XYZ file of C-alpha atoms in Angstrom:
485
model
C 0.000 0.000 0.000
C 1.268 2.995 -0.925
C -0.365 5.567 1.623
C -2.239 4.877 4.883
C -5.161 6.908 5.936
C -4.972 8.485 9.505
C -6.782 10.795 11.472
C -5.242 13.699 12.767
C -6.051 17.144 14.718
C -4.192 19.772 12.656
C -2.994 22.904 14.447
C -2.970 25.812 12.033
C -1.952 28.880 14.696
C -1.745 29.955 18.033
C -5.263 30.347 19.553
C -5.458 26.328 21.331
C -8.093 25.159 18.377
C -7.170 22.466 16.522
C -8.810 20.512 12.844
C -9.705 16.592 13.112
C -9.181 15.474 9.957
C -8.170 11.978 7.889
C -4.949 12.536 6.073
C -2.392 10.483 3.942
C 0.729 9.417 4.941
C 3.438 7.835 2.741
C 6.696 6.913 3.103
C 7.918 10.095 2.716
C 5.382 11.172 5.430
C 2.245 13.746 5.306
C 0.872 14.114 1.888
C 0.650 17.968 2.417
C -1.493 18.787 -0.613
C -4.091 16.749 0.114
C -4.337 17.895 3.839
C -4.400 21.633 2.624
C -7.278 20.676 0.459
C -8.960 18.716 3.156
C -8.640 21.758 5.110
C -10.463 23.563 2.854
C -13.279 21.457 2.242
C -13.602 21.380 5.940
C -13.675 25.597 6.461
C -16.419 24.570 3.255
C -18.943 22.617 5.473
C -17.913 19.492 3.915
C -19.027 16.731 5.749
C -16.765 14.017 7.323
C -17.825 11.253 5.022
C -16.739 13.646 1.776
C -13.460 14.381 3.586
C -13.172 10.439 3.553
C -13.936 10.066 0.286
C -11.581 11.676 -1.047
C -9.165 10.347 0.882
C -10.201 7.118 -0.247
C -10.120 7.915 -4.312
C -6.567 9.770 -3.403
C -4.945 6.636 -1.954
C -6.575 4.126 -4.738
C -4.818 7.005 -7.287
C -1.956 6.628 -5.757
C -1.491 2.585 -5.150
C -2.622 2.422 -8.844
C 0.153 4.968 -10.386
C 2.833 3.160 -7.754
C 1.560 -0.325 -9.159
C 2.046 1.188 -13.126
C 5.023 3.500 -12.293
C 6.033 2.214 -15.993
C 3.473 2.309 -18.407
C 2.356 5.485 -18.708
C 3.564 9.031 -19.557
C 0.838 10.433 -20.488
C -1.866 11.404 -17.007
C -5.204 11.235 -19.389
C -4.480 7.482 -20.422
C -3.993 6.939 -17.006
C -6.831 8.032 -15.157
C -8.329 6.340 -18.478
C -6.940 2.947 -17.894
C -7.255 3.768 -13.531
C -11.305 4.427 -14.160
C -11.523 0.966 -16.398
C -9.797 -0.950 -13.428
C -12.684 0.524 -10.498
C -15.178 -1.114 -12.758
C -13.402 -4.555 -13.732
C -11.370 -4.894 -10.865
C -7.698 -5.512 -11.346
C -7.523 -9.660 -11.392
C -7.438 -11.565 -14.223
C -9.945 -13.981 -14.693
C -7.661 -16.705 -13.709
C -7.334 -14.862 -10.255
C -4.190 -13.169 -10.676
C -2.983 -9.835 -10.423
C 0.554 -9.201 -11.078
C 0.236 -5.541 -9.877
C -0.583 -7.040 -6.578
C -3.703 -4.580 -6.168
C -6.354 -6.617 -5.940
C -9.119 -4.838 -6.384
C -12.511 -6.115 -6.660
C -15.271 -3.829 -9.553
C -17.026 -1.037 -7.795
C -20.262 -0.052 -8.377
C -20.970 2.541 -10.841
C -21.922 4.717 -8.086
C -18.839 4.145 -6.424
C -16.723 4.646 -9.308
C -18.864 8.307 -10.119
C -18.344 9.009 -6.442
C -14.573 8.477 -6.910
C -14.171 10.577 -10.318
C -15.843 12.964 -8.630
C -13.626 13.324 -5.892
C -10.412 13.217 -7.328
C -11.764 15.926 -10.198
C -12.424 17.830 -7.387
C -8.916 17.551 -5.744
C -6.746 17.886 -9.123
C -9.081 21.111 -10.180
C -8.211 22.513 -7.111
C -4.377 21.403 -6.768
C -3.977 23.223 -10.300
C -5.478 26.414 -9.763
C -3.303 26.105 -6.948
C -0.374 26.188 -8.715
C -1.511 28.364 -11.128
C -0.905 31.354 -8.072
C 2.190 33.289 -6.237
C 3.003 30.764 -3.115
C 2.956 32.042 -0.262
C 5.580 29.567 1.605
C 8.917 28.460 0.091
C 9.276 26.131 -2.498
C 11.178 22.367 -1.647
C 11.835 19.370 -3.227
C 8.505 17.419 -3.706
C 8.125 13.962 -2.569
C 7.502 11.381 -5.409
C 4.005 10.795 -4.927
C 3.553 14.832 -4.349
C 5.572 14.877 -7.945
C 2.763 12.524 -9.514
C 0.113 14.845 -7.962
C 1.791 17.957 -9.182
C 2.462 16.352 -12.850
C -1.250 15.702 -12.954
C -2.697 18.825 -11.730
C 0.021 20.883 -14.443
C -1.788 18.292 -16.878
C -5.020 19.882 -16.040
C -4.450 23.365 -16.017
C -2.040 23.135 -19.344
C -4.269 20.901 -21.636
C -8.184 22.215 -19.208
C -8.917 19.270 -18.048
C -7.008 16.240 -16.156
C -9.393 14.419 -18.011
C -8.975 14.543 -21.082
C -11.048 17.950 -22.107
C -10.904 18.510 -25.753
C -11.305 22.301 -27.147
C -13.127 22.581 -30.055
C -12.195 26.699 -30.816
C -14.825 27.201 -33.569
C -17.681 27.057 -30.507
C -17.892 28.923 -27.221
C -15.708 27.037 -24.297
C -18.187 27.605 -21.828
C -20.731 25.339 -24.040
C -17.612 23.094 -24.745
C -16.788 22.316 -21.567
C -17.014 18.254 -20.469
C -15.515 15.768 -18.683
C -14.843 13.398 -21.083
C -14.878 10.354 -18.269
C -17.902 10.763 -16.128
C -18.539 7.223 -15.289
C -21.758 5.485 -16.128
C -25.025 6.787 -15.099
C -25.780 4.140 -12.043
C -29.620 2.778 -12.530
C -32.573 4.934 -11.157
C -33.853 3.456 -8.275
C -37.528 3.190 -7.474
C -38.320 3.246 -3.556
C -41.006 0.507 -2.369
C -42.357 -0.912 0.344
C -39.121 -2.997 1.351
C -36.858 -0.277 2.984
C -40.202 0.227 5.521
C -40.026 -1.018 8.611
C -43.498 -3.523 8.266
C -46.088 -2.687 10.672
C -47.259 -6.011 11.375
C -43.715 -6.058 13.254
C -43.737 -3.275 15.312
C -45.776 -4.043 18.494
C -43.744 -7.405 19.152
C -40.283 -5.325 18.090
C -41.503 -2.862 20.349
C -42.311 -4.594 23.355
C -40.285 -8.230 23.209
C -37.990 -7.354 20.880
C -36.147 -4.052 22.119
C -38.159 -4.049 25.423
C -37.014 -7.726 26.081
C -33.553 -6.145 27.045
C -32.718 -7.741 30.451
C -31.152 -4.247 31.792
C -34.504 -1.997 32.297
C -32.336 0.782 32.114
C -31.441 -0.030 28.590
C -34.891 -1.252 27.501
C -36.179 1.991 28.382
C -33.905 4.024 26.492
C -33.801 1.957 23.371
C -37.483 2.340 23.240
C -37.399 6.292 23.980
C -35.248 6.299 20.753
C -37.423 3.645 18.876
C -40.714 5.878 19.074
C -38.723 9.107 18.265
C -37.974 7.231 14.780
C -41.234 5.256 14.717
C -43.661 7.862 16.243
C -42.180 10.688 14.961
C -40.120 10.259 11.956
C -36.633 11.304 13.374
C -33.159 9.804 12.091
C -31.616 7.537 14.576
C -28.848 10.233 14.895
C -31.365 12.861 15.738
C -33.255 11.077 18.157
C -29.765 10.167 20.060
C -28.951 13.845 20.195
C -31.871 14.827 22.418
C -30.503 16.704 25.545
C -31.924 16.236 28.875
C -32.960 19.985 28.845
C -35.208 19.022 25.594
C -38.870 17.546 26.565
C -41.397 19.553 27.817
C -45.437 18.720 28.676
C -47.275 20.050 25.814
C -49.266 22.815 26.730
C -52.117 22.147 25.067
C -52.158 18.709 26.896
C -49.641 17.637 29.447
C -49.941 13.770 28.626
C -48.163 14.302 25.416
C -44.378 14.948 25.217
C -43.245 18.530 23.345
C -40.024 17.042 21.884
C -37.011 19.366 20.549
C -34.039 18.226 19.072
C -31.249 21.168 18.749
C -28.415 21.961 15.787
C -25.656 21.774 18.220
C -23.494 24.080 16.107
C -26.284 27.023 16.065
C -29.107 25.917 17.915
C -29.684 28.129 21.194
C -28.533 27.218 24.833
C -31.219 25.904 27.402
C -32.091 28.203 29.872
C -31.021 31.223 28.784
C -27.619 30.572 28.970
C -25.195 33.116 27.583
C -21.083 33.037 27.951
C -18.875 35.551 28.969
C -18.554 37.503 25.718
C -22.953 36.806 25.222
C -22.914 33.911 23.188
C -25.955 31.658 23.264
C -25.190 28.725 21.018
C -25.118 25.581 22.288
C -21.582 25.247 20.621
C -20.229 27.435 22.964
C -22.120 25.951 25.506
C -20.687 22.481 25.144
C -17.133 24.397 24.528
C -17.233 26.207 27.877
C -19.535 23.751 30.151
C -18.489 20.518 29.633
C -14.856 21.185 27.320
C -16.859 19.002 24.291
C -17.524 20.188 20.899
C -20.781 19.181 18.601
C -20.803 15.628 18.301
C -21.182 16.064 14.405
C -17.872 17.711 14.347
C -16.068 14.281 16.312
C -14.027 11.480 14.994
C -14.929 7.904 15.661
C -17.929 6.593 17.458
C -19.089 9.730 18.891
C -19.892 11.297 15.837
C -23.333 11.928 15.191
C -24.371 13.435 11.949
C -26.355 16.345 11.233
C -28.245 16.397 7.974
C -31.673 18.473 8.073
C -31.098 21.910 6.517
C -34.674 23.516 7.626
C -35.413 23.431 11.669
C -38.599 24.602 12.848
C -37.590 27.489 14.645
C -35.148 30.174 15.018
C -33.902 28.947 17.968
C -32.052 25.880 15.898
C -34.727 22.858 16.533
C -36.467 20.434 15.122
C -40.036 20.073 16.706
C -40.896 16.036 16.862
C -44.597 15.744 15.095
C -46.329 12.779 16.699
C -48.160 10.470 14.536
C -50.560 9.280 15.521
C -50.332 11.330 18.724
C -50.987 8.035 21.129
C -46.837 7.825 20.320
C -46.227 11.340 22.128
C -48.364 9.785 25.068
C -46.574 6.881 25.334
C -42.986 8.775 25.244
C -43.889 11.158 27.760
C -45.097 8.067 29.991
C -41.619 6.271 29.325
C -39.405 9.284 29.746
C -40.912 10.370 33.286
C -39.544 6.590 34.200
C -36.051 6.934 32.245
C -35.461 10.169 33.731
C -35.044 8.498 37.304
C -32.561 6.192 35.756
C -30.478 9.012 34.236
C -30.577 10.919 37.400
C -28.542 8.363 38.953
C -25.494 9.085 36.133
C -23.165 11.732 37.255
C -22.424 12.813 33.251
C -19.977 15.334 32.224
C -22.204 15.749 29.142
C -26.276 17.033 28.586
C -27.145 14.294 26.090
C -30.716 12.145 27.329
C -28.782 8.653 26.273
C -26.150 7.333 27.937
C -24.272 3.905 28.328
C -25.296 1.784 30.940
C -22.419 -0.837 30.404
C -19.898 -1.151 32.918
C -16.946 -0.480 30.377
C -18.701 3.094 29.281
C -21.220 3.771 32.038
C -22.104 7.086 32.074
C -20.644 7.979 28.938
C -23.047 9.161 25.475
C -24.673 6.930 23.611
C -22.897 5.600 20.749
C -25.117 4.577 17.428
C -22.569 1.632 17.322
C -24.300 0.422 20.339
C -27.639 1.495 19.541
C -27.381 -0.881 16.418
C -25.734 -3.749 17.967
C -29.132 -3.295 20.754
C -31.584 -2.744 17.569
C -30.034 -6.222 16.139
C -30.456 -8.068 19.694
C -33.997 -7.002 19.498
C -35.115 -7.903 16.202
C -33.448 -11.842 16.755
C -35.195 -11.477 20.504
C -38.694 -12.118 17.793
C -37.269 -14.196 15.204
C -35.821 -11.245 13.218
C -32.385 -10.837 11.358
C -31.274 -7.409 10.196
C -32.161 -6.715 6.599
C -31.873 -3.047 5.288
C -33.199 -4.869 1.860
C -36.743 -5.306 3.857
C -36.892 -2.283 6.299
C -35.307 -4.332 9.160
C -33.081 -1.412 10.285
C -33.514 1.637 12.000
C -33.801 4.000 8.999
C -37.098 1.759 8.261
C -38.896 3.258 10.814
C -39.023 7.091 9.203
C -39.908 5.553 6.006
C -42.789 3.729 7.744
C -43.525 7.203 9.105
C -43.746 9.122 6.062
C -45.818 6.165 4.125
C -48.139 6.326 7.067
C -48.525 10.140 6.460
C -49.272 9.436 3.005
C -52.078 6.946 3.397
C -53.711 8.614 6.038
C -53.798 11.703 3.144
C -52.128 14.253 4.844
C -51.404 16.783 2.850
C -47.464 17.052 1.175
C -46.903 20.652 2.749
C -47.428 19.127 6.059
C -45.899 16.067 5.078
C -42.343 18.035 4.468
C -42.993 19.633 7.417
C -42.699 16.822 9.716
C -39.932 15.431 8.011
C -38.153 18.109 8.051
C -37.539 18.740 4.611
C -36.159 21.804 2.352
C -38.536 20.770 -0.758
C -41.248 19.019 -1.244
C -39.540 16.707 -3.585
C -37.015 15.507 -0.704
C -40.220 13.637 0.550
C -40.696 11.279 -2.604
C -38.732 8.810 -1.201
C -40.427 8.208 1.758
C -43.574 8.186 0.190
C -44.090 6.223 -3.067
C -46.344 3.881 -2.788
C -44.871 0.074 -2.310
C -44.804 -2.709 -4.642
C -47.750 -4.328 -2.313
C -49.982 -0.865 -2.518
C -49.965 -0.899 -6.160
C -50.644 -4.730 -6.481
C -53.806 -3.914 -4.269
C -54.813 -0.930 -6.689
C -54.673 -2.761 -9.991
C -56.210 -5.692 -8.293
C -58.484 -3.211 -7.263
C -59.366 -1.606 -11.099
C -59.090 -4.434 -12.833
C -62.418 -5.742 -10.243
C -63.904 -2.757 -11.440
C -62.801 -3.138 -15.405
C -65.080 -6.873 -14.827
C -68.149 -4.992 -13.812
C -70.913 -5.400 -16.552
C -71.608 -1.355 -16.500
C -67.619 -0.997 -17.210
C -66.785 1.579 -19.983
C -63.954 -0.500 -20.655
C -63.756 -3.878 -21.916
C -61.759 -6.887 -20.505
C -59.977 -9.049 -22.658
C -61.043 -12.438 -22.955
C -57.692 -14.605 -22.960
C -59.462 -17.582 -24.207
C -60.418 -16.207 -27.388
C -57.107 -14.402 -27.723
C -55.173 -17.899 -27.922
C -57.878 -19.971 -29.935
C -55.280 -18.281 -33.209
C -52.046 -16.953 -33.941
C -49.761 -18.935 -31.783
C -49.078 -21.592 -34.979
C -45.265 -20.571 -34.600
C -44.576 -20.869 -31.051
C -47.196 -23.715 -30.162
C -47.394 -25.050 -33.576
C -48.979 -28.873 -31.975
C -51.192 -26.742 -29.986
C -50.492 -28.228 -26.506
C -51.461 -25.039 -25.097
C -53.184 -23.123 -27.009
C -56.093 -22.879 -30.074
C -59.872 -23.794 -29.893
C -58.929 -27.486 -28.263
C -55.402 -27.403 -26.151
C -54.814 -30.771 -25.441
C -52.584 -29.685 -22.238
C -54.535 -27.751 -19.752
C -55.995 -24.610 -19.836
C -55.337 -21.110 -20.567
């Protein structure tokens, strides 16, 4: 392997802060350009997992041009011949692969993913070069050297990839990747990535309530109804703060549930700092010496993926549906509350570790899943993504019961917290079963005798015409002498 991926905290100056970040390192240690450009993704709002990525097509780059260090000179027949190996793989089909690389095909998603990201990087590392810089120049490393040979490809000849100018016709209309990887299949969503309902009452009370730990029963199922009941991500639900339910006003059985951006959502109780900040970054920063748990490594990191809270205070307001959920929450939270009481956390978060190894300590979605798993085998379950036998089921289940109960699609977006209304669809196209029901359905109706339309009758259709495939007619014509039709 030619570079190994680490994570490191980066310190840029003088002021105590310091960047987590995944980097490169090769023989000839840090692969500086890359960590500069994960830098500035980062100061971007990248997210973790693209900072990974590209990590990830970076290294692949770089085993491949180590593993070919001979038969190319020219970059564009490279990255060519380097695409052409993430679909086939690089064995031969006898098994072996003199380069020693190994690599099984991707997926054409995968292999889009990974153009993408090193177009990205090389677009970047040339305009790069194209400018004054601002630190010394040194000897680059080798694999620095293939990086900077491939970048002065792109900015000399427009593209890395093999962009070809055509001067007779504007540039800006010209201008193309010329490898974009194949267009992956469109994907319908259906009934199978829903968690089935059928399941839920024995999931919810032998499955994850059959934990032997009450402690843990209870919380599992706090965070089971916040994705069941109310449509929340399982990362969502496990940032809830302790600070965060409230008695609904409007009736005190029913739990008023807020989950907060941690970056820019606002501090409970009026909190301000020294200087009058009030977000809950600074908070976390000055309370507890934390930062947001969507800005960790490892497996405290939560993500954060809604773009539109409900408020300008930074939350997302949990909509209850059908409402007997918030009831049943606020019920089961009075309980867990007692148990959490009994943690001395240097933290706010609701969930918390009740093994002996991590007691006290926030809840991890590692452990949630490994619980979720024990659960669903507790009732003669196995995990299955394929048939909505994971937690992400659940707020598909949510949004298809939203659906069918005809609520309309502004309110719809609304409780799952979505920008547009077409961010929705996939929680909400009807399954394979729901349209089997609704052409079973018509096609009742198409049999009526007052029917506009007329049904075909397949009996008459096959008494002629099928000469050439059932020319003996075992099957078919006025007198099939197998069976029926």
């Amino acid at each position: 392997m030619t570079a190994v991926s680490v994570v490191a905290k980066i310190v840029e100056d003088n002021t105590g802060g310091a960047s987590e970040i995944p980097l490169l390192m090769t023989e000839e240690g840090e692969l500086a350009p890359l960590t500069d450009y994960l830098l500035h993704l980062q100061a971007n709002g990248r997210s973790k997992s693209t900072l990974e990525k590209v990590v990830r097509a970076v290294a692949m780059l770089l085993d491949y041009m180590e593993a070919n260090d001979d038969a190319f000179t020219d970059p564009e027949k490279l990255f060519q011949a380097f695409v052409r190996r993430l679909y086939s793989g690089t064995a031969s089909e006898s098994g072996l692969d003199p380069s020693g690389l190994y690599w099984v095909p991707a997926s054409d998603a995968t292999v889009r993913e990974r153009i993408i990201a090193l177009t990205g990087f090389t677009d970047w590392l040339a305009d790069k070069q194209g400018t004054k810089p601002l630190n010394p120049l040194r000897k680059a490393t080798p694999h620095e050297e293939r990086l900077n040979y491939a970048a002065w490809f792109r900015r000399n000849q427009n593209d890395f990839l093999g962009h070809i100018k055509d001067k007779s016709i504007s540039t800006t209309v010209k201008r193309a990747r010329s490898i974009k990887g194949r267009t992956p299949l469109a994907r319908t969503e259906d009934d199978a990535i829903s968690f089935p309902n059928a399941r839920f009452e024995a999931f919810f009370t032998q499955g994850i309530g059959g934990a032997k730990d009450p402690r843990v029963a209870l919380r599992d199922k706090l965070i089971l109804l916040l994705m069941h009941g109310a449509g929340l991500r399982v990362s969502e639900a496990m940032l809830l703060w302790v600070t965060d339910v409230f008695e609904n006003p409007a009736d005190p059985s029913q739990a008023l549930v807020r989950i907060y951006s941690e970056r820019e959502g606002v501090a409970p109780d009026g909190w301000k700092s020294r200087k009058g900040e009030r977000t809950r970054k600074v908070y976390l920063k000055e309370k507890y010496g934390r930062i947001p748990r969507c800005e960790m490594k490892g497996t405290q990191y939560l993500g954060w993926k809604t773009k539109l809270v409900d408020d300008k205070e930074g939350y997302l307001i949990s909509q209850w549906f059908p409402v007997d959920f918030s009831r049943v929450f606020m019920t089961l939270w009075n309980t867990y509350l007692k148990y959490r009481a009994t943690v001395d956390a240097l933290h706010p978060y609701a969930f918390v570790s009740f093994d002996s190894k991590a007691f006290g300590n926030p809840y991890t979605i590692n452990a949630f899943n490994h619980n979720y798993a024990a659960g669903l085998r507790r009732i003669g379950l196995e995990p299955n993504k394929a048939e909505g036998l994971d937690p992400h089921g659940h707020r598909h289940n949510y949004g298809r019961r939203l659906t069918q109960a005809g609520i309309d699609p502004l309110i719809r977006k609304k409780c799952l917290h979505h920008k547009s209304l077409e961010s929705q669809t996939v929680y909400t196209l009807p399954g394979n079963q729901d349209v089997s029901n609704m052409l079973s359905a018509a096609s009742a109706q198409l049999a009526r005798p007052d029917a506009k339309v007329m049904t075909t009758d397949w009996k008459a259709l096959v008494e002629h015409g099928f000469e050439d495939i059932d020319p003996q007619g075992f099957y078919t014509g006025k007198r099939p002498r197998l069976g029926g039709v």
